[in-house]
Amino acid sequence: MTDLPIFYATTVHLDHLVTALDCLIPFGIKEEMLVTIDDQGLSFTRENNHVIKIQMVLSRELFQTFHYQPENEGSVTKVSLRLDHLLDSLNINNDHDEIIECTLSFNGDGYPFTLIFENELITETAEYSTYLLKDFDSTGLILDREQLQFECIMKGDILYNALHDLKEIGCKDCYFYGILNKSTKRPLFALISRSQQGLSKIILPNERSILEKFEIYSNDSTTLLYDQPMITVFDHSTLDKIRKSSRIASKVMIRKDAHGLMTVNMLNDTKDVLRSNDRETKRAKQSSTASLPIHYPGIIIEASMLEKSLPELLDVNEIESMMIEYNNREMYYTLPNGENQSEEPLKRTSTSEVPADDSSEYNPATEELPLYF
């Protein structure tokens, strides 16, 4: 008979753990999160009012040692923990310049969840009382992949910059506007803010190196729609909860189905600089000594959120009028009557500086995408 707990995992990447868990803070730092343990790693889940849900995954490759042996082979272990309690311990030990080894362990129902921090001089143990809340109700928060209305893949920093700008201008409602030009096959993708100042738009870059994929479907995941705008609206306070996650994302996939559910999948490339705090320079020596494992895929995040409501007809008309005026000015959009036709590329209105793409036709990038997408 063994005295080992059913789960324990050891890592020296405290910075990475803090960066990952920080993404859950907008969903309630003093709230319970559901931690799920299986033989592939750990996942952390939060939900707000059954309108938005986030799941963050850390794969077992992050840990130097990973042991999981439940009583029933193939089963998962679930436990509820307070996010602030976990972050407090991690942040305190993350302040040291030297490398600290952290071991997470749990022995099942009725046992505490334990963090053990060790360096050459001391060993510190923190134990957290645990209890299992019932699973979050995912009804209505599961994407219908057979009835997709919209799908795009883009660079994470572009989404983060757009969300940051929306917050700066006091956005209340955020409209997603997308359209595919039939003659040029070029997309136009914009986030439109409604605030006290009225409507304002953020045009996202459509270079294929940035917007790798952009498709609008006839609610069937296959039939492409051209010259027909897709407009959907989300409460900004809900949408803004993923801003922290998008900040560390290298690649983002956004999909929306015919039932009004949008999912945002975010993948953090381990080669990117982690921005959990401003101590990168101070801790450069530690980071170089304890580089992330080669086969570790990075932080994987999926957020699911329901649209606020169907856009009002007056709002749709106002948005379409504004965007058609913009399209005419940029000589981009082919009007139904054939006027103002042109194949000139869209001129970007964005805070990001990227090289202009002079090609006259939009071709999605062919680079292989991670399996998580």
XYZ file of C-alpha atoms in Angstrom, residues 63-294:
232
model
C 5.636 19.703 -14.931
C 8.936 17.978 -14.319
C 7.052 15.311 -12.370
C 3.395 14.451 -12.975
C 1.660 11.603 -11.156
C -2.059 10.852 -11.332
C -3.437 7.516 -10.181
C -7.132 7.660 -9.248
C -8.992 4.785 -7.652
C -10.887 4.176 -10.880
C -8.577 4.087 -13.879
C -9.435 6.702 -16.511
C -11.584 8.791 -14.184
C -11.113 12.493 -13.445
C -10.833 14.230 -10.081
C -12.637 17.519 -9.444
C -12.161 19.957 -6.596
C -13.186 23.567 -5.891
C -10.614 26.146 -4.836
C -10.587 29.890 -4.263
C -8.526 31.624 -6.928
C -7.200 34.341 -4.595
C -5.887 31.763 -2.098
C -3.896 29.963 -4.772
C -2.547 33.175 -6.305
C -1.506 34.600 -2.928
C 0.829 31.685 -2.252
C 2.205 31.608 -5.788
C 2.839 35.359 -5.904
C 4.643 35.438 -2.551
C 7.067 32.731 -3.632
C 7.331 34.138 -7.160
C 8.933 37.286 -5.703
C 12.217 35.524 -4.972
C 15.138 35.756 -7.391
C 16.219 32.155 -6.970
C 14.490 29.169 -8.532
C 11.775 27.693 -6.334
C 10.278 24.271 -6.898
C 6.516 24.036 -6.422
C 4.659 20.773 -5.878
C 0.872 20.583 -6.157
C -0.789 17.592 -4.526
C -4.258 16.306 -3.732
C -5.422 12.986 -2.318
C -9.125 13.114 -3.095
C -12.344 14.074 -1.311
C -11.883 15.138 2.292
C -8.204 16.010 1.872
C -6.707 19.489 1.477
C -5.183 20.731 -1.754
C -1.513 21.294 -0.959
C 1.227 23.509 -2.366
C 4.812 22.802 -1.298
C 7.520 25.368 -2.114
C 11.156 24.333 -1.822
C 14.543 25.899 -2.456
C 18.024 25.171 -1.090
C 17.228 26.733 2.283
C 13.574 26.289 3.191
C 10.444 24.253 2.599
C 7.045 25.926 2.898
C 3.698 24.122 2.824
C 0.279 25.691 2.229
C -2.899 23.634 2.616
C -6.319 24.700 1.366
C -9.632 23.302 2.518
C -11.552 21.793 -0.374
C -15.068 20.874 -1.269
C -16.728 19.971 -4.524
C -19.351 22.243 -5.967
C -21.648 20.676 -8.486
C -20.384 20.912 -12.052
C -21.144 24.095 -13.924
C -24.231 23.778 -16.082
C -22.947 23.971 -19.653
C -26.383 23.984 -21.274
C -26.351 26.612 -24.003
C -22.596 27.161 -23.660
C -21.483 24.381 -26.017
C -20.709 25.405 -29.583
C -22.814 23.819 -32.317
C -20.067 23.014 -34.821
C -22.619 21.921 -37.434
C -24.315 25.337 -37.549
C -21.481 27.829 -37.548
C -22.293 31.323 -38.711
C -18.827 32.835 -38.523
C -15.222 31.681 -38.060
C -11.878 33.458 -38.057
C -8.291 32.884 -36.924
C -6.092 35.861 -36.132
C -3.070 36.996 -34.149
C -3.749 37.452 -30.439
C -2.199 40.907 -30.061
C -4.603 42.333 -32.662
C -7.606 41.178 -30.624
C -6.028 42.468 -27.408
C -5.379 45.922 -28.908
C -8.970 46.110 -30.133
C -10.406 45.096 -26.744
C -8.101 47.592 -25.011
C -9.302 50.391 -27.315
C -12.947 49.455 -26.670
C -12.397 49.844 -22.946
C -10.621 53.181 -23.422
C -13.551 54.708 -25.324
C -16.135 53.567 -22.763
C -17.848 50.905 -24.877
C -21.220 49.669 -23.599
C -22.254 47.325 -26.406
C -19.822 45.776 -28.893
C -21.009 44.780 -32.364
C -19.018 42.307 -34.440
C -19.300 43.233 -38.114
C -17.927 40.996 -40.855
C -18.375 40.753 -44.604
C -16.687 38.886 -47.462
C -16.268 40.649 -50.796
C -17.286 38.307 -53.599
C -15.075 39.796 -56.306
C -11.842 40.150 -54.313
C -12.548 37.440 -51.694
C -11.182 39.945 -49.163
C -12.775 40.162 -45.714
C -13.696 43.223 -43.732
C -13.801 42.632 -39.980
C -14.639 45.373 -37.506
C -15.570 45.808 -33.859
C -18.119 48.598 -33.469
C -18.619 50.311 -30.133
C -21.790 51.910 -28.894
C -21.069 54.300 -26.054
C -22.271 57.661 -24.767
C -20.440 59.214 -27.721
C -22.431 57.125 -30.204
C -20.998 54.585 -32.652
C -17.292 54.201 -33.370
C -15.496 51.471 -35.297
C -12.211 49.606 -35.051
C -11.230 48.091 -38.394
C -9.045 45.030 -37.908
C -6.166 44.364 -40.332
C -7.074 41.878 -43.067
C -3.577 40.905 -44.227
C -3.432 37.136 -44.502
C -0.377 37.049 -42.228
C -2.594 38.494 -39.456
C -6.109 37.343 -40.326
C -5.276 33.758 -41.277
C -8.858 32.653 -41.810
C -12.122 34.534 -42.167
C -15.336 32.855 -43.254
C -19.035 33.681 -42.986
C -21.415 30.765 -43.410
C -25.080 30.291 -44.156
C -25.575 28.845 -40.644
C -24.348 25.456 -41.848
C -20.548 25.582 -41.315
C -19.888 25.004 -45.034
C -21.719 27.349 -47.430
C -19.844 30.646 -47.714
C -21.809 33.895 -47.848
C -20.504 36.843 -49.845
C -21.567 40.505 -49.751
C -23.916 39.775 -46.844
C -22.829 41.324 -43.551
C -22.725 39.352 -40.323
C -23.676 41.496 -37.320
C -23.850 40.293 -33.732
C -23.751 42.177 -30.428
C -22.214 41.437 -27.029
C -22.337 43.244 -23.714
C -18.929 44.888 -23.379
C -18.554 44.101 -19.682
C -18.893 40.410 -20.590
C -16.629 40.553 -23.630
C -13.955 42.484 -21.721
C -13.411 39.529 -19.381
C -11.296 37.823 -22.051
C -9.007 40.846 -22.548
C -6.484 39.549 -20.019
C -6.379 36.185 -21.763
C -5.984 37.721 -25.222
C -2.959 39.671 -23.990
C -0.865 36.507 -23.728
C -2.368 34.791 -26.786
C -0.243 34.268 -29.866
C -3.167 32.947 -31.888
C -6.937 33.287 -31.473
C -9.825 31.469 -33.114
C -13.297 33.037 -32.922
C -16.394 31.066 -33.877
C -20.098 31.838 -33.550
C -22.999 29.473 -34.136
C -26.565 30.045 -35.235
C -27.805 29.935 -31.624
C -25.957 33.077 -30.554
C -22.996 31.408 -28.826
C -19.475 32.625 -29.537
C -16.321 30.766 -28.510
C -12.853 32.291 -28.366
C -9.980 29.791 -28.316
C -6.616 31.254 -27.330
C -3.225 29.587 -27.523
C -0.108 31.015 -25.911
C 3.076 30.242 -27.827
C 5.740 29.305 -25.281
C 8.290 31.302 -27.289
C 6.356 34.509 -26.586
C 7.236 36.719 -23.637
C 4.926 36.057 -20.709
C 3.549 39.277 -19.329
C 2.192 38.356 -15.917
C 4.061 41.246 -14.303
C 6.943 43.653 -14.849
C 9.685 41.518 -13.349
C 10.963 39.951 -16.594
C 14.212 41.922 -16.499
C 14.757 41.200 -12.825
C 14.108 37.502 -13.314
C 15.915 37.079 -16.656
C 18.509 34.825 -15.086
C 15.866 32.563 -13.564
C 13.848 32.398 -16.791
C 16.844 31.407 -18.856
C 17.852 28.766 -16.315
C 14.356 27.284 -16.116
C 13.134 27.465 -19.714
C 9.783 25.902 -20.512
C 9.819 22.269 -21.714
C 10.227 21.853 -25.478
